[in-house]
Coordinates of C-alpha atoms in Angstrom, one line a residue:
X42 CA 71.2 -101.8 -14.1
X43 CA 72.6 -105.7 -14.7
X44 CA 73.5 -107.6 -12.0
X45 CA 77.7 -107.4 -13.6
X46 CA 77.6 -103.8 -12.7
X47 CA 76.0 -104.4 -9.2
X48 CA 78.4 -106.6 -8.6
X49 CA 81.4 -104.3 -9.6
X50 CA 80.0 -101.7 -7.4
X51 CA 79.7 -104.0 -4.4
X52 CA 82.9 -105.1 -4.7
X53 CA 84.4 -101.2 -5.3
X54 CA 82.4 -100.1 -1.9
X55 CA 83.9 -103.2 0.2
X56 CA 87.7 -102.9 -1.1
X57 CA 87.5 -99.3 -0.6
X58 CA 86.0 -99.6 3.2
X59 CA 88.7 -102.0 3.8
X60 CA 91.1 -99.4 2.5
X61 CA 89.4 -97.1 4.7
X62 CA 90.2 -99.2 7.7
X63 CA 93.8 -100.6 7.2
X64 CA 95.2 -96.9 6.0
X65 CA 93.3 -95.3 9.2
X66 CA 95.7 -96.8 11.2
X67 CA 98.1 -94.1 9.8
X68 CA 95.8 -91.0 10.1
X69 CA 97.0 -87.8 12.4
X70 CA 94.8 -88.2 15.3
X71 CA 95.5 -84.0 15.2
X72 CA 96.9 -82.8 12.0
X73 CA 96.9 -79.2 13.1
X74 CA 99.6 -80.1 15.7
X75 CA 103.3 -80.2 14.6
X76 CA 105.3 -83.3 15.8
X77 CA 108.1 -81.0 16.9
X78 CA 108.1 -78.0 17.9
X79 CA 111.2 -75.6 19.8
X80 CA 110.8 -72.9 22.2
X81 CA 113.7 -70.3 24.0
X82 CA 113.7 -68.8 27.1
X83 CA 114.3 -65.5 25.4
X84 CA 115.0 -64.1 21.7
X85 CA 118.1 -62.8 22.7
X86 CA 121.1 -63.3 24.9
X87 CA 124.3 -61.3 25.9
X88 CA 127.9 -63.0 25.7
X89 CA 128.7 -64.9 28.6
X90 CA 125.3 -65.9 29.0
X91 CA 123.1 -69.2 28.6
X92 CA 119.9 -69.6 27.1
X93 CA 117.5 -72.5 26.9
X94 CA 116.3 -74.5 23.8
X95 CA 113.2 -76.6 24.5
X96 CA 112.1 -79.0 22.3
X97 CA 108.3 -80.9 22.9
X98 CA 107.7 -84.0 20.8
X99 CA 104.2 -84.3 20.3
X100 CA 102.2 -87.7 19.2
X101 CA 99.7 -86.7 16.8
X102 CA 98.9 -90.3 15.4
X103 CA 96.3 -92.2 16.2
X104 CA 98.8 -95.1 17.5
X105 CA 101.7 -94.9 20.5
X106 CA 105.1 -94.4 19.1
X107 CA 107.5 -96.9 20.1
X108 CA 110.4 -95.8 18.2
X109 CA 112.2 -92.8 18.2
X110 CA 115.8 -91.1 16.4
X111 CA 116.4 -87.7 16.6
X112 CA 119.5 -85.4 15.6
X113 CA 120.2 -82.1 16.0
X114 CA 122.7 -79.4 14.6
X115 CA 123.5 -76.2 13.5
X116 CA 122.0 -74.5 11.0
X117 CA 124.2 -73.5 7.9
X118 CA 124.1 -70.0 8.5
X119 CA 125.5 -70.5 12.3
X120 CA 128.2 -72.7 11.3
X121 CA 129.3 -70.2 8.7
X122 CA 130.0 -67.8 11.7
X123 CA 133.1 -69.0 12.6
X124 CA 133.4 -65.4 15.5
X125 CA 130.1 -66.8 17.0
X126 CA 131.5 -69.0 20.0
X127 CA 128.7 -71.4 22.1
X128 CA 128.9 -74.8 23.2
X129 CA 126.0 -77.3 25.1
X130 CA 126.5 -77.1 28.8
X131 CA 123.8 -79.7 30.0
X132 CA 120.3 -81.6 28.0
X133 CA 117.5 -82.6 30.2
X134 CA 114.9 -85.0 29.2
X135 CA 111.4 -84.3 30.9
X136 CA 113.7 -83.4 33.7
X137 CA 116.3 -86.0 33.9
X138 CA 119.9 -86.1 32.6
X139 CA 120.0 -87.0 28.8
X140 CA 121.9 -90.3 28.3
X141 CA 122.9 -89.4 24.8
X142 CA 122.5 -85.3 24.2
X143 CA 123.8 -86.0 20.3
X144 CA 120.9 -89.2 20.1
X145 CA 118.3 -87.6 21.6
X146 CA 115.5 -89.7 20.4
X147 CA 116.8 -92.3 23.1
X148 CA 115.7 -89.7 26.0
X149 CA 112.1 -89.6 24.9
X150 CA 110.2 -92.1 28.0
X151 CA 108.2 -94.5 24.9
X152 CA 105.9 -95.4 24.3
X153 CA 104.5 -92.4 23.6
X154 CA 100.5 -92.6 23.4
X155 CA 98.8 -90.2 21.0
X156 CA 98.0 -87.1 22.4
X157 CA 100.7 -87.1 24.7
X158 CA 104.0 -84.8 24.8
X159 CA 108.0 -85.4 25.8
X160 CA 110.2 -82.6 26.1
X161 CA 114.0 -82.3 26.0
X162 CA 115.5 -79.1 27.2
X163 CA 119.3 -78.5 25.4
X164 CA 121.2 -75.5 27.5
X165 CA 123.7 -73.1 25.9
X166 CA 126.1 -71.1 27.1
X167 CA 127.4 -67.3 24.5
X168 CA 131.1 -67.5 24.9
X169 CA 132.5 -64.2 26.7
X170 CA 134.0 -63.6 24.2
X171 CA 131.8 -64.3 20.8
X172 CA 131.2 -62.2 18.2
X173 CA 128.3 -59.8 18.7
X174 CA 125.5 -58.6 16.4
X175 CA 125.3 -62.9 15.6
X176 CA 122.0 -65.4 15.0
X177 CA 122.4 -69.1 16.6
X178 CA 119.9 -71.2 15.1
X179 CA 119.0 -74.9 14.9
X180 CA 118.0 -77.7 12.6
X181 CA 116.6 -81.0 13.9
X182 CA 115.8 -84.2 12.2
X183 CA 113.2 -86.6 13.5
X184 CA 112.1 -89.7 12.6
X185 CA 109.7 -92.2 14.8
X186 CA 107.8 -95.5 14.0
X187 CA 104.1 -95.9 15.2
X188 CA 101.8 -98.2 14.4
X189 CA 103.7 -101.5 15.8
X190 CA 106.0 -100.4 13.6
X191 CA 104.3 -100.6 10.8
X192 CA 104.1 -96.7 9.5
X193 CA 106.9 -94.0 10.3
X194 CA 107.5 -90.6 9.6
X195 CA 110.3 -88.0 9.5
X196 CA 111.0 -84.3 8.7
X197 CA 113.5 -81.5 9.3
X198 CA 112.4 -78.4 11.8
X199 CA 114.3 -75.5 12.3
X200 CA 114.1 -73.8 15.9
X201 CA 113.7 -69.9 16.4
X202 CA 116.8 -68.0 15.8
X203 CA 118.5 -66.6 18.9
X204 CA 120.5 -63.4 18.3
X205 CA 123.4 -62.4 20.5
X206 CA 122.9 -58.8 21.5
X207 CA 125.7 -56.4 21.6
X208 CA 126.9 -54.9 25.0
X209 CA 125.4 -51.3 25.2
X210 CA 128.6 -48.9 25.3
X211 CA 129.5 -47.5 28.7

């Protein structure tokens, strides 16, 4: 083999270690793990009654996250239900008050080191007097910065339809 294509190969093997090392900054320390994920307290609930949405935020990079901004809203389907009647009644970040329940990437405590979880809890209350036979559901966006800023990432995740059961006739 010349010494040309020795040298061509040396150089390939250091610019691709240095690769290796600058874009590792970026890997999922656990890409099995969602960012986001939801949970209810139940998979139905009667009119008149409230339910719990809880949402975990999960670091799976290999750097803290230091930036956070989350939305969330009604899916399409729910808003087209115009007899289904809810509204928020209280958000609680990790416990506390939320500061901003329609901003709630401002309620996460950062920075968030990886490995590590935040949870905001969003309460509903049915409407006495909602339609019946209905499916709430929710869509949230999320998009945070790690790295010192240098890498970020976003995505859309739907929670787990709740259904609004019907009375049971007397």
């Amino acid at each position: 083999m010349n010494t040309t294509r020795l040298a061509g190969l040396g150089l390939a093997a250091v610019l691709s270690c240095t690769a290796a090392v600058l874009l590792g900054v970026g890997t999922p320390a656990n890409a099995d793990t969602a960012d986001l994920t939801f949970s209810t307290d139940g998979a139905a609930v009667n009119p008149g009654a409230v339910f719990d949405l809880t949402m975990t935020l999960t670091n799976t990079q290999a750097t803290e996250i230091r930036f956070i901004y989350q939305s969330i809203r009604p899916t399409w389907d729910t808003e087209r239900q115009t007899d289904l009647r809810y509204a928020q009644v209280s958000c609680s970040a990790d416990g506390s008050p939320c500061a901003d329940a329609t901003r709630l990437g401002l309620d996460y405590a950062l920075p968030l080191a990886p490995g590590e979880s935040r949870t905001v809890t969003l309460t509903y209350r049915i409407a006495p007097e909602s339609a019946c036979g209905r499916t709430l559901g929710f869509s949230s966006y999320l998009y945070y910065e790690y790295g010192s800023g240098l890498f970020s990432t976003s995505d859309t995740y739907g929670s787990p339809d709740i259904a609004v059961r019907c009375p049971a006739a007397h």
